[in-house]
Amino acid sequence: VDNIKGAGSIGDVGATKLVVEFGSAKAAMDAAKRHDSRLLAMKRGKIMLAGLLDLEERFDMTRQLVELRVDLNVPQTTRI
């Protein structure tokens, strides 16, 4: 548990379905802003729409907190 508040009423299963349908969390958020018919047609679509729109203000900050950096240069001699 990371203690970072995500979108209300959207759990692991719902989040997975959104990413599968829209390709990314950002695309799902964009779909929510447009009230995309694909989102509304999904099971619990209206609930997920409300959760995404509630998250909108914190979305960029939340993504920065959970996104893994892959562009870091780690020396080969670093021991973990």
Coordinates of C-alpha atoms in Angstrom, one line a residue:
V1 CA 0.0 0.0 0.0
D2 CA 1.4 3.3 -1.1
N3 CA -1.0 5.6 0.8
I4 CA -1.5 7.7 -2.3
K5 CA -5.2 8.5 -2.9
G6 CA -6.3 7.4 -6.3
A7 CA -9.7 7.8 -8.0
G8 CA -12.6 7.1 -5.7
S9 CA -14.7 4.0 -6.4
I10 CA -12.1 2.6 -8.9
G11 CA -10.2 -0.4 -7.7
D12 CA -7.6 -2.6 -9.3
V13 CA -10.0 -4.3 -11.6
G14 CA -11.7 -1.1 -12.7
A15 CA -8.3 0.6 -13.3
T16 CA -7.1 -2.3 -15.4
K17 CA -10.3 -2.2 -17.5
L18 CA -9.8 1.5 -18.1
V19 CA -6.2 1.1 -19.2
V20 CA -7.1 -1.8 -21.4
E21 CA -9.9 0.2 -23.0
F22 CA -8.1 3.6 -23.3
G23 CA -4.4 2.6 -23.4
S24 CA -3.2 4.7 -20.4
A25 CA -4.4 6.4 -17.3
K26 CA -4.0 9.8 -19.0
A27 CA -6.2 8.6 -22.0
A28 CA -8.8 7.4 -19.5
M29 CA -8.7 10.8 -17.8
D30 CA -9.1 12.5 -21.1
A31 CA -12.0 10.3 -21.9
A32 CA -13.7 11.2 -18.6
K33 CA -13.3 14.9 -19.4
R34 CA -15.0 14.3 -22.8
H35 CA -17.7 12.1 -21.2
D36 CA -16.6 9.5 -23.7
S37 CA -19.4 7.1 -24.6
R38 CA -17.0 4.1 -24.3
L39 CA -16.5 5.0 -20.7
L40 CA -20.2 5.4 -20.0
A41 CA -21.0 2.1 -21.6
M42 CA -18.6 0.2 -19.3
K43 CA -19.9 -1.6 -16.3
R44 CA -19.9 1.0 -13.5
G45 CA -19.0 3.6 -16.1
K46 CA -20.9 6.4 -14.5
I47 CA -19.2 5.7 -11.1
M48 CA -15.8 5.5 -12.7
L49 CA -16.5 8.8 -14.6
A50 CA -17.3 10.5 -11.3
G51 CA -14.1 9.0 -9.7
L52 CA -11.9 10.2 -12.5
L53 CA -13.4 13.7 -12.5
D54 CA -12.9 13.9 -8.8
L55 CA -9.2 12.9 -9.3
E56 CA -8.7 15.4 -12.1
E57 CA -7.2 18.2 -9.9
R58 CA -4.7 15.8 -8.3
F59 CA -4.0 13.7 -11.4
D60 CA -0.7 15.1 -12.5
M61 CA 0.8 15.1 -9.0
T62 CA -0.4 11.5 -8.4
R63 CA 1.1 10.3 -11.6
Q64 CA 4.5 11.9 -10.7
L65 CA 4.4 10.2 -7.3
V66 CA 3.8 6.7 -8.7
E67 CA 5.6 6.8 -12.1
L68 CA 8.8 4.8 -12.2
R69 CA 11.8 6.7 -13.7
V70 CA 13.6 4.8 -16.4
D71 CA 15.9 7.5 -17.6
L72 CA 18.3 7.4 -14.7
N73 CA 21.9 6.6 -15.2
V74 CA 23.0 4.1 -12.5
P75 CA 26.7 3.4 -12.4
Q76 CA 27.6 -0.3 -12.8
T77 CA 29.5 -0.2 -9.5
T78 CA 26.5 0.7 -7.5
R79 CA 25.6 -1.9 -4.9
I80 CA 22.0 -2.3 -3.8

